[in-house]
Coordinates of C-alpha atoms in Angstrom, one line a residue:
M13 CA 63.4 144.0 84.6
I14 CA 67.1 143.9 83.9
D15 CA 67.8 141.4 86.6
P16 CA 64.9 138.9 87.0
D17 CA 66.5 137.5 90.2
S18 CA 66.8 140.8 92.0
E19 CA 64.0 140.0 94.4
L20 CA 65.3 136.6 95.3
E21 CA 67.6 135.9 98.2
A22 CA 71.4 135.7 97.7
R23 CA 72.4 132.1 97.2
Y24 CA 76.0 131.8 96.0
R25 CA 79.4 132.8 97.4
S26 CA 82.5 132.5 95.2
V27 CA 85.8 131.5 96.7
T28 CA 89.4 131.6 95.5
V29 CA 90.2 128.0 94.9
T30 CA 93.3 126.3 96.3
P31 CA 95.0 123.0 95.3
D32 CA 92.9 121.2 98.0
W33 CA 89.7 122.3 96.3
Y34 CA 90.6 120.5 93.1
Q35 CA 91.5 117.4 95.1
T36 CA 88.5 117.3 97.4
N37 CA 86.3 117.8 94.4
I38 CA 87.2 114.2 93.5
P39 CA 85.2 112.3 96.1
C40 CA 86.9 108.9 95.5
Q41 CA 90.3 110.4 96.2
V42 CA 89.0 112.0 99.4
G43 CA 87.5 108.7 100.5
C44 CA 90.7 106.8 100.0
P45 CA 93.0 107.0 103.1
A46 CA 96.0 106.8 100.8
H47 CA 94.6 109.5 98.5
T48 CA 95.0 107.4 95.4
D49 CA 94.7 109.3 92.1
V50 CA 91.6 107.1 91.2
S51 CA 90.2 109.1 88.3
T52 CA 93.4 109.1 86.4
Y53 CA 94.2 105.4 86.8
I54 CA 90.6 104.5 85.8
G55 CA 91.1 106.8 82.8
L56 CA 94.2 104.9 81.8
I57 CA 92.5 101.5 82.1
S58 CA 89.7 102.8 79.9
Q59 CA 92.4 103.0 77.2
A60 CA 93.9 99.6 78.1
R61 CA 97.0 101.3 79.5
F62 CA 97.3 98.8 82.3
D63 CA 101.0 99.2 83.1
E64 CA 100.7 102.9 83.6
A65 CA 97.6 102.4 85.8
Y66 CA 99.5 99.9 87.9
L67 CA 102.5 102.2 88.5
L68 CA 100.2 105.1 89.3
N69 CA 98.5 103.0 91.9
R70 CA 101.7 101.7 93.4
K71 CA 102.9 105.3 93.9
A72 CA 100.0 105.9 96.2
N73 CA 99.0 102.6 97.8
V74 CA 102.1 100.5 97.6
V75 CA 100.4 97.1 97.0
P76 CA 97.9 97.5 94.1
G77 CA 97.5 93.8 93.4
V78 CA 96.7 93.0 97.0
L79 CA 94.3 95.9 97.4
G80 CA 92.6 95.0 94.1
R81 CA 91.5 91.8 95.9
T82 CA 91.0 92.8 99.5
C83 CA 90.4 96.6 99.9
A84 CA 87.6 97.7 102.1
K85 CA 86.6 100.1 99.2
P86 CA 85.9 103.4 101.2
C87 CA 86.1 105.2 97.8
E88 CA 83.2 103.4 96.2
P89 CA 80.3 104.6 98.5
V90 CA 81.2 108.2 97.7
C91 CA 81.6 107.7 93.9
R92 CA 79.5 110.1 91.9
R93 CA 78.5 107.4 89.5
N94 CA 76.1 106.2 92.3
K95 CA 74.0 109.3 91.5
V96 CA 73.6 108.2 87.9
D97 CA 72.5 104.5 88.2
G98 CA 73.0 103.6 91.8
K99 CA 76.2 101.6 91.1
P100 CA 79.7 102.9 91.7
I101 CA 82.7 102.5 89.5
A102 CA 84.4 99.1 90.3
I103 CA 87.4 101.0 91.6
C104 CA 88.8 98.2 93.7
W105 CA 88.3 95.5 91.0
L106 CA 89.8 97.7 88.3
K107 CA 92.9 98.1 90.5
R108 CA 93.2 94.4 90.3
A109 CA 92.7 94.4 86.6
A110 CA 95.7 96.8 86.2
A111 CA 97.8 94.4 88.2
D112 CA 96.6 91.3 86.4
H113 CA 96.9 92.6 82.8
R114 CA 100.1 94.7 82.9
E115 CA 102.7 93.6 80.4
Y116 CA 105.7 93.9 82.8
R117 CA 106.5 93.1 86.4
H118 CA 108.0 96.6 86.9
H119 CA 110.8 96.0 89.4
A120 CA 111.3 99.3 91.2
V121 CA 114.6 101.2 91.0
C122 CA 116.4 101.4 94.3
P123 CA 116.5 105.0 95.5
P124 CA 119.9 106.1 96.6
V125 CA 120.6 106.7 100.3
T126 CA 121.1 110.4 100.6
K127 CA 120.5 111.0 104.3
D128 CA 122.8 110.3 107.2
K129 CA 119.9 109.3 109.4
K130 CA 118.5 105.8 109.6
V131 CA 115.1 104.4 110.7
A132 CA 113.9 101.2 112.2
I133 CA 110.3 99.9 111.7
V134 CA 108.7 97.2 113.8
G135 CA 106.3 95.2 111.6
A136 CA 106.3 94.6 107.8
G137 CA 102.5 95.0 107.5
S138 CA 100.6 97.6 105.6
A139 CA 101.6 100.6 107.8
G140 CA 105.2 99.5 108.1
M141 CA 105.8 98.9 104.4
A142 CA 104.1 102.1 103.4
C143 CA 106.2 104.1 105.9
A144 CA 109.4 102.3 104.7
R145 CA 108.7 102.9 101.0
D146 CA 108.2 106.6 101.5
L147 CA 111.2 107.0 103.7
R148 CA 113.4 105.2 101.1
D149 CA 112.1 107.5 98.4
M150 CA 113.2 110.4 100.7
G151 CA 116.7 108.9 100.9
Y152 CA 116.7 107.3 104.3
A153 CA 118.2 103.9 105.2
V154 CA 115.3 101.7 106.6
T155 CA 115.3 98.4 108.4
I156 CA 112.2 96.5 109.3
Y157 CA 112.0 93.9 112.1
E158 CA 109.3 91.3 111.3
Q159 CA 108.3 88.4 113.5
Y160 CA 107.0 86.3 110.6
P161 CA 108.9 84.6 107.8
T162 CA 107.3 86.8 105.2
A163 CA 106.4 90.5 104.8
G164 CA 102.8 91.6 104.4
G165 CA 101.4 91.2 107.9
V166 CA 97.7 90.5 107.9
M167 CA 97.9 90.2 104.1
V168 CA 99.6 86.9 104.6
N169 CA 98.7 85.7 108.0
G170 CA 95.1 86.9 108.1
I171 CA 93.7 86.8 104.5
P172 CA 93.0 83.4 103.0
V173 CA 95.0 82.2 100.0
W174 CA 91.7 81.6 98.1
R175 CA 91.2 85.4 98.3
L176 CA 94.8 86.5 97.9
P177 CA 97.3 84.2 96.2
R178 CA 100.8 84.2 97.7
Y179 CA 102.4 85.0 94.4
V180 CA 100.8 88.5 94.7
T181 CA 102.0 89.1 98.2
T182 CA 105.5 87.8 97.5
E183 CA 105.9 90.2 94.5
E184 CA 104.3 93.3 96.1
C185 CA 105.6 92.8 99.7
D186 CA 108.9 90.8 99.9
E187 CA 110.2 91.5 96.4
Y188 CA 109.1 95.2 96.2
M189 CA 110.7 95.9 99.6
A190 CA 114.0 94.2 98.4
D191 CA 113.9 96.2 95.1
I192 CA 113.8 99.6 96.9
G193 CA 116.5 98.6 99.4
V194 CA 114.5 98.1 102.5
E195 CA 116.3 95.6 104.8
I196 CA 113.8 93.2 106.5
K197 CA 115.0 91.0 109.4
Y198 CA 112.5 88.1 109.2
N199 CA 111.7 85.8 112.1
T200 CA 112.8 88.5 114.4
R201 CA 110.5 89.4 117.3
V202 CA 111.1 92.7 119.0
G203 CA 111.1 92.1 122.8
R204 CA 112.5 88.6 122.4
D205 CA 115.3 88.7 119.8
V206 CA 116.0 92.4 120.0
Q207 CA 114.9 95.0 122.5
I208 CA 113.2 98.3 121.7
K209 CA 115.6 100.3 123.8
D210 CA 118.5 98.9 121.7
L211 CA 116.7 100.0 118.5
L212 CA 116.3 103.5 120.0
E213 CA 120.0 103.7 120.6
E214 CA 121.0 102.3 117.2
Y215 CA 118.5 104.2 115.0
D216 CA 117.6 107.9 114.7
A217 CA 113.9 107.1 114.7
V218 CA 111.8 104.0 115.4
Y219 CA 108.3 103.4 114.0
L220 CA 106.0 100.9 115.8
A221 CA 103.7 99.3 113.3
A222 CA 103.3 95.9 115.0
G223 CA 99.6 95.3 114.0
C224 CA 96.7 94.1 116.0
Y225 CA 96.7 90.4 116.5
V226 CA 95.4 89.5 120.0
P227 CA 91.8 88.2 119.7
N228 CA 89.1 89.6 121.9
A229 CA 87.7 87.2 124.5
L230 CA 84.7 85.0 124.0
T231 CA 82.2 86.8 126.2
G232 CA 78.5 86.9 126.7
P233 CA 75.9 89.6 127.2
D234 CA 77.5 90.5 130.6
N235 CA 80.9 91.0 128.9
K236 CA 82.3 88.1 131.0
V237 CA 84.0 85.0 129.4
I238 CA 81.3 82.4 128.8
K239 CA 81.3 78.8 130.1
G240 CA 83.1 76.4 127.7
A241 CA 85.3 79.0 126.0
D242 CA 88.3 76.8 126.6
L243 CA 86.9 73.6 125.2
H244 CA 88.6 71.7 122.3
G245 CA 87.0 72.9 119.1
V246 CA 87.0 76.6 120.1
I247 CA 89.6 78.5 118.0
D248 CA 89.9 82.2 117.5
G249 CA 89.3 83.4 114.0
I250 CA 92.6 85.2 113.5
R251 CA 94.5 82.2 114.8
L252 CA 92.6 79.8 112.5
L253 CA 93.4 82.0 109.5
E254 CA 97.1 82.1 110.5
K255 CA 97.3 78.3 110.8
T256 CA 95.5 77.6 107.4
N257 CA 97.5 80.3 105.6
Y258 CA 100.9 79.0 106.8
G259 CA 99.9 75.4 106.2
E260 CA 99.8 74.3 109.9
P261 CA 97.4 71.7 111.1
A262 CA 94.0 73.2 111.9
F263 CA 90.9 71.3 113.0
I264 CA 87.6 72.4 111.4
G265 CA 84.7 70.1 112.1
K266 CA 81.5 69.2 110.2
S267 CA 79.3 71.8 111.9
V268 CA 80.7 75.3 112.6
A269 CA 79.5 78.4 114.4
V270 CA 81.3 81.6 113.5
L271 CA 80.7 84.4 116.0
G272 CA 80.8 87.9 114.5
S273 CA 80.1 89.7 111.2
G274 CA 83.3 91.4 110.1
F275 CA 85.7 90.5 107.3
T276 CA 87.5 88.0 109.6
A277 CA 84.1 86.3 110.3
M278 CA 83.4 86.1 106.5
D279 CA 86.8 84.6 105.8
C280 CA 86.5 82.1 108.6
S281 CA 83.1 80.9 107.5
R282 CA 84.1 80.5 103.8
T283 CA 87.4 78.9 104.9
S284 CA 85.4 76.4 106.9
V285 CA 83.4 75.5 103.8
R286 CA 86.7 74.9 101.9
F287 CA 88.0 72.6 104.7
G288 CA 85.0 70.3 104.5
A289 CA 82.4 71.8 106.9
E290 CA 79.0 70.6 106.0
K291 CA 77.1 73.3 107.9
V292 CA 78.4 76.8 108.7
Y293 CA 76.5 79.4 110.8
I294 CA 77.3 83.1 111.1
M295 CA 75.9 84.2 114.5
Y296 CA 75.8 88.0 115.0
R297 CA 74.4 89.9 118.0
R298 CA 73.1 92.9 115.9
S299 CA 71.0 93.1 112.7
K300 CA 72.3 92.9 109.2
E301 CA 72.4 96.7 108.8
E302 CA 75.0 96.9 111.6
A303 CA 77.3 94.1 110.3
G304 CA 80.9 95.0 109.9
S305 CA 81.4 93.3 106.5
D306 CA 80.2 94.7 103.2
E307 CA 77.2 93.3 101.3
Y308 CA 79.3 91.7 98.6
E309 CA 81.2 89.6 101.1
M310 CA 78.0 88.5 102.8
D311 CA 76.4 87.6 99.5
E312 CA 79.4 85.5 98.6
A313 CA 79.2 83.6 101.9
M314 CA 75.5 83.0 101.4
F315 CA 76.2 81.8 97.8
E316 CA 78.4 79.2 99.5
H317 CA 75.5 78.1 101.7
V318 CA 76.7 79.9 104.9
E319 CA 73.6 80.5 107.1
F320 CA 73.3 83.9 108.8
N321 CA 71.6 84.3 112.1
Y322 CA 71.1 87.9 113.4
L323 CA 70.2 89.4 116.8
V324 CA 71.6 86.5 118.8
T325 CA 74.3 86.5 121.6
Q326 CA 76.2 83.5 122.8
L327 CA 75.6 82.3 126.4
E328 CA 77.6 79.0 126.6
V329 CA 79.7 76.5 124.7
M330 CA 78.4 73.1 125.5
S331 CA 80.1 69.8 125.7
E332 CA 78.8 66.2 126.2
D333 CA 82.2 64.8 127.4
G334 CA 83.5 67.9 129.1
I335 CA 86.4 68.1 126.7
H336 CA 85.1 68.7 123.1
V337 CA 82.5 71.1 121.8
S338 CA 79.1 69.6 121.1
G339 CA 76.9 72.7 120.7
M340 CA 76.2 76.3 121.7
R341 CA 73.5 78.1 123.6
F342 CA 72.3 81.5 122.5
I343 CA 69.7 84.2 123.5
R344 CA 67.9 86.4 121.0
N345 CA 68.2 90.2 121.1
K346 CA 66.4 93.3 120.3
L347 CA 68.2 96.6 119.5
G348 CA 68.3 99.3 122.1
D349 CA 69.9 102.7 122.2
P350 CA 73.1 103.4 120.3
D351 CA 76.4 102.6 122.1
A352 CA 79.8 104.3 122.0
S353 CA 80.3 103.0 118.4
G354 CA 77.1 104.6 117.2
R355 CA 75.4 101.3 116.6
R356 CA 72.3 100.2 118.4
R357 CA 73.1 98.2 121.5
P358 CA 71.9 94.5 121.5
V359 CA 69.5 93.9 124.4
P360 CA 68.8 90.2 125.4
I361 CA 65.2 89.1 125.4
P362 CA 64.5 86.9 128.5
G363 CA 63.0 83.5 127.7
T364 CA 64.3 83.3 124.1
E365 CA 67.3 80.9 124.7
F366 CA 68.0 78.3 122.1
E367 CA 70.7 75.8 121.2
I368 CA 72.4 74.6 118.1
K369 CA 74.6 71.5 117.6
V370 CA 78.1 72.3 116.4
D371 CA 81.6 70.8 116.9
T372 CA 83.6 73.9 116.1
V373 CA 83.2 77.4 117.4
I374 CA 85.2 80.3 115.8
P375 CA 85.0 83.6 117.7
A376 CA 85.7 86.5 115.3
F377 CA 85.1 89.6 117.5
G378 CA 88.0 91.6 116.4
Q379 CA 91.5 92.0 117.9
Y380 CA 93.5 94.3 120.1
S381 CA 97.3 95.1 120.2
D382 CA 99.9 93.0 122.0
V383 CA 102.0 95.4 124.1
S384 CA 103.7 92.8 126.3
W385 CA 107.0 93.4 124.4
L386 CA 106.9 97.1 124.9
P387 CA 108.7 98.3 128.2
A388 CA 106.5 101.3 128.6
E389 CA 107.5 102.0 132.2
E390 CA 111.2 101.7 131.4
L391 CA 110.8 104.1 128.5
G392 CA 108.6 106.4 130.4
L393 CA 105.9 106.1 127.7
E394 CA 102.4 107.6 128.2
V395 CA 99.9 104.8 127.4
N396 CA 96.2 104.3 127.4
R397 CA 94.4 101.9 129.7
W398 CA 95.3 99.0 127.4
G399 CA 98.9 99.9 127.4
V400 CA 99.0 101.2 123.8
P401 CA 101.2 104.3 123.4
L402 CA 99.5 107.6 123.2
L403 CA 100.5 109.8 120.2
D404 CA 100.7 113.4 119.2
I405 CA 98.0 113.4 116.5
E406 CA 100.0 115.9 114.4
T407 CA 103.4 114.2 114.6
W408 CA 102.6 110.5 115.1
M409 CA 105.3 110.5 117.8
T410 CA 104.9 109.2 121.4
N411 CA 106.2 111.2 124.3
H412 CA 109.5 109.5 123.9
P413 CA 111.6 111.5 121.4
G414 CA 112.2 109.6 118.2
L415 CA 109.7 106.8 119.0
F416 CA 106.7 106.9 116.5
A417 CA 103.8 104.5 116.2
G418 CA 100.7 104.0 114.1
G419 CA 98.7 101.7 111.9
D420 CA 96.4 99.2 113.6
F421 CA 98.9 98.9 116.5
T422 CA 97.6 102.3 117.9
Q423 CA 94.4 102.8 115.9
G424 CA 92.8 99.4 116.3
A425 CA 91.9 96.7 113.7
R426 CA 90.5 98.4 110.6
N427 CA 91.5 97.7 107.0
L428 CA 94.7 97.6 104.8
I429 CA 94.2 100.9 103.0
S430 CA 93.7 102.9 106.3
A431 CA 96.9 101.4 107.7
I432 CA 98.7 102.3 104.5
G433 CA 97.5 105.9 104.8
D434 CA 98.8 106.0 108.4
G435 CA 102.2 104.7 107.3
R436 CA 102.6 107.3 104.6
D437 CA 101.6 110.1 107.1
A438 CA 104.1 108.7 109.6
A439 CA 106.9 108.8 107.0
A440 CA 106.3 112.4 106.4
A441 CA 106.3 113.1 110.2
I442 CA 109.5 111.2 110.7
N443 CA 111.1 113.1 107.8
R444 CA 110.2 116.4 109.5
Y445 CA 111.6 115.1 112.9
L446 CA 114.9 114.2 111.3
G447 CA 115.3 117.6 109.7
G448 CA 113.7 117.1 106.4
V449 CA 111.1 119.4 104.9
D450 CA 107.8 118.8 103.1
M451 CA 107.8 119.4 99.4
P452 CA 105.9 122.6 98.7
A453 CA 102.5 122.5 97.3
E454 CA 102.3 123.0 93.5
A455 CA 100.0 125.6 92.1
A456 CA 97.0 124.1 90.3
E457 CA 97.6 124.0 86.6
E458 CA 94.7 124.1 84.2
V459 CA 95.3 121.9 81.1
E460 CA 92.7 122.3 78.4
L461 CA 92.0 118.9 76.7
P462 CA 91.9 119.1 72.9
D463 CA 89.5 116.2 72.8
Y464 CA 86.8 116.8 75.4
R465 CA 85.7 113.2 75.3
R466 CA 89.1 112.0 76.7
G467 CA 88.7 108.4 75.6
M468 CA 85.1 107.9 76.6
V469 CA 82.6 106.3 74.4
D470 CA 79.2 107.7 73.5
N471 CA 77.2 105.3 75.7
Y472 CA 79.3 105.5 78.8
E473 CA 76.4 106.7 80.9
S474 CA 74.4 103.6 80.1
I475 CA 77.1 101.0 80.5
P476 CA 75.9 98.7 83.3
H477 CA 78.0 97.8 86.3
Q478 CA 79.4 94.2 86.1
M479 CA 80.1 92.1 89.1
L480 CA 83.5 90.5 89.3
P481 CA 83.6 87.1 87.6
S482 CA 84.3 84.2 89.9
L483 CA 84.4 80.4 90.0
P484 CA 81.1 78.5 90.0
L485 CA 80.1 76.9 93.3
K486 CA 81.3 73.4 92.4
D487 CA 84.9 74.7 91.8
R488 CA 85.2 76.6 95.1
Y489 CA 86.2 73.8 97.4
A490 CA 89.9 74.2 97.2
H491 CA 91.8 76.3 99.8
T492 CA 94.6 77.3 97.4
R493 CA 92.5 78.2 94.3
E494 CA 91.6 81.8 93.9
T495 CA 87.8 82.2 94.0
E496 CA 87.5 85.4 92.0
T497 CA 88.8 85.2 88.5
G498 CA 88.8 88.9 87.8
Y499 CA 87.8 91.0 84.8
T500 CA 89.2 90.2 81.4
P501 CA 91.1 93.1 79.7
E502 CA 88.0 93.8 77.6
Q503 CA 85.7 93.8 80.6
A504 CA 88.0 96.1 82.5
V505 CA 88.2 98.6 79.7
I506 CA 84.4 98.7 79.5
Q507 CA 83.9 99.1 83.3
A508 CA 86.5 101.8 83.4
R509 CA 84.6 103.7 80.7
R510 CA 81.7 104.1 83.2
C511 CA 83.9 106.6 85.2
L512 CA 82.7 110.3 85.1
Q513 CA 86.3 111.5 85.4
C514 CA 85.8 113.9 88.3
Q515 CA 89.3 115.4 87.9
L516 CA 87.9 117.2 84.8
N517 CA 85.9 120.4 85.0
I518 CA 83.8 122.4 82.6
M519 CA 85.1 126.0 82.3
I520 CA 83.3 128.9 80.7
D521 CA 85.3 131.9 79.4
P522 CA 83.3 135.0 80.5
S523 CA 85.1 137.2 77.9
I524 CA 83.4 135.4 75.0
C525 CA 80.2 134.0 76.6
I526 CA 77.2 135.7 75.1
L527 CA 74.7 134.4 77.7
C528 CA 72.7 132.6 75.1
S529 CA 71.7 129.9 77.6
G530 CA 72.3 127.2 75.0
C531 CA 74.4 125.2 77.5
V532 CA 71.6 125.5 80.1
D533 CA 69.1 124.1 77.6
I534 CA 71.2 121.1 76.5
C535 CA 72.6 119.9 79.8
P536 CA 70.9 116.5 80.6
Y537 CA 71.3 116.9 84.3
D538 CA 70.4 120.5 84.8
C539 CA 73.7 121.3 86.3
I540 CA 74.3 124.6 84.4
S541 CA 72.2 127.6 85.3
M542 CA 72.2 131.3 84.6
E543 CA 71.7 133.4 87.7
G544 CA 71.3 137.1 88.2
L545 CA 74.2 138.9 89.9
S546 CA 71.9 139.6 92.8
R547 CA 72.0 135.9 93.8
V548 CA 75.6 136.4 94.8
V549 CA 76.2 137.0 98.5
K550 CA 76.8 140.6 99.3
G551 CA 80.5 141.6 99.6
D552 CA 81.6 138.6 97.5
P553 CA 85.3 139.4 96.7
M554 CA 85.1 138.2 93.1
H555 CA 82.2 140.4 92.3
E556 CA 83.3 143.7 93.8
D557 CA 83.6 145.3 90.4
A558 CA 80.1 144.3 89.5
E559 CA 78.3 145.6 92.6
D560 CA 77.3 148.8 90.9
W561 CA 76.0 147.2 87.7
R562 CA 72.3 147.5 87.0
G563 CA 72.2 144.0 85.7
G564 CA 74.3 141.0 84.7
A565 CA 74.5 137.3 85.1
D566 CA 76.6 134.5 86.5
M567 CA 76.9 131.0 84.9
I568 CA 76.7 128.5 87.7
I569 CA 77.9 124.9 87.2
D570 CA 76.9 122.3 89.9
E571 CA 80.0 120.0 90.1
E572 CA 77.9 117.3 92.0
K573 CA 75.5 116.8 89.1
C574 CA 77.9 117.2 86.1
I575 CA 78.7 113.9 84.3
R576 CA 81.3 115.5 82.1
C577 CA 79.4 114.6 78.9
G578 CA 80.7 117.6 76.9
L579 CA 77.3 118.4 75.3
C580 CA 77.6 122.0 76.4
I581 CA 80.9 122.3 74.6
V582 CA 79.3 121.1 71.4
R583 CA 76.3 123.5 71.8
C584 CA 78.2 126.7 72.6
P585 CA 78.2 128.9 69.5
T586 CA 81.2 130.9 70.6
D587 CA 83.5 128.1 71.8
A588 CA 83.4 129.7 75.3
I589 CA 83.2 126.3 77.0
S590 CA 86.1 123.9 77.4
M591 CA 87.0 120.8 79.3
V592 CA 89.9 121.4 81.6
Q593 CA 92.0 118.9 83.7
F594 CA 93.5 120.3 86.8
E595 CA 97.0 119.0 87.6
V596 CA 98.2 119.5 91.1
S597 CA 100.3 118.0 93.9
S598 CA 100.4 118.8 97.5
P599 CA 103.2 118.2 100.1
N600 CA 105.0 114.8 99.8
A601 CA 102.8 113.9 96.8
R602 CA 100.2 112.6 99.3
W603 CA 97.5 114.4 97.3
S604 CA 97.9 114.6 93.6
V605 CA 96.0 114.8 90.3
S606 CA 98.4 113.2 87.9
K607 CA 100.1 114.8 85.0
I608 CA 99.7 111.6 82.9
P609 CA 97.6 112.7 79.9
V610 CA 94.2 111.0 79.4
I611 CA 93.7 111.2 75.6
N612 CA 91.3 109.6 73.2
V613 CA 92.3 106.3 71.8
N614 CA 90.2 104.9 69.0

């Protein structure tokens, strides 16, 4: 039989690839809201090229040193390295390593103002700074109005100093914005010191990126505010972090109950430990699987002796003197059907009430946006039931011409990298509104690598994942000392070498392939196969010339399984196989596989 697969069903369909295919074939880049060129910067770190890795990061996500300490890491769960040994590349921590171990500070060159239009931004947080940076690169004059005395938003007022030192935020927020010519009017609250309608008259476009700072109410199972919510000793999590971060007086007692399970709750519980609390409880109404924080943050809290209690809902804050907190009453839950968020709804179990003795209660249920300063009716704005402006999803603009909004202000409290992605998208939309055009997408360019190992070592597949080094427990009781010490340069290089470099692809030249099947035999993950032409879906455009052939074969490579080891290149007797890097950029450089070469360094 000329075609042994002729009796099998058609299985494959070939497509003409576009730049997007090469980009989306890199799952970490797809998972990152800012579309950071992860594979290339990890490759640079594998060669100890920290400065280049830092600059490549800053091009995409604006604040690499900040994100290397605080990112929610949406890129890591989708990392293909998980399929090898169950542990992703330490993408976030390696971003920090690039910031920590670079040789130079890399003050940015101020882009010239080439446009006759100017833009105002409300809020110098993640979305506001990302939008400002991209607009400055496009040549617009940009002014940010910021109510706090520093730039950074939640990076400064919501993330503890022991997680994110102020020298990092000062350099990457205040100094970086000044370097690129963004004017920031600090201590200026829109709605009090300046009115939004005045900004709309003075500027050609206004972007609202005011963040999400109003804490949700302390409610019980019936969604009503519980008794004792106004007692002394009850302080909202976001307010507590703001006070401790800015050095204001904040009372944290000896026994603390933190309500919630997100990143704010973890920060509040661990901050309480550092401020002298002897007993700290995390009280969460769902199970551990539904918790809003990641496993690493929860493990760190438990290492610091924070006690977790799941499936409990608060009923009352108790007081012995009617003024101060003396304890809390809870009820135990079971999980019911999923709610609107997709998580299973907590259902109280009658008769399971219990009490704990605490003197401080810290609700950390999330936040919503303050819209009291926004004259929606006067501006004729269309808003949702909470008063937040409605947006055109394609343009990021409200129904008021020239008024844009985004970030957590309109999308709700999420994480830094998502807000940065929003800000960059908004900058592109504002540019189009003001008459600018997107940069055209580049054609994907194939660059054959002369050294197929591109800096990897022979044992990269067996290099174990290393947790980020941090202080021993006895040294963690200082609010101003950073808990995580970070990778050394040597550790960072080793961890970067675990990366499979998904921006690289194995290519087979059909003109010299002799179908010997040697590559199929040597592939350690069975990702190369030889298939008869009959396995191709009928009418496939790339196989039209072969439809009348009596026999033939296709060489199929499964990108999901390939670990880019290069053994097939060594085995091929005709040199028909090569390792190719695809270099490509899409509009506004929002998606790119860098042209920085990744070469072998001994």
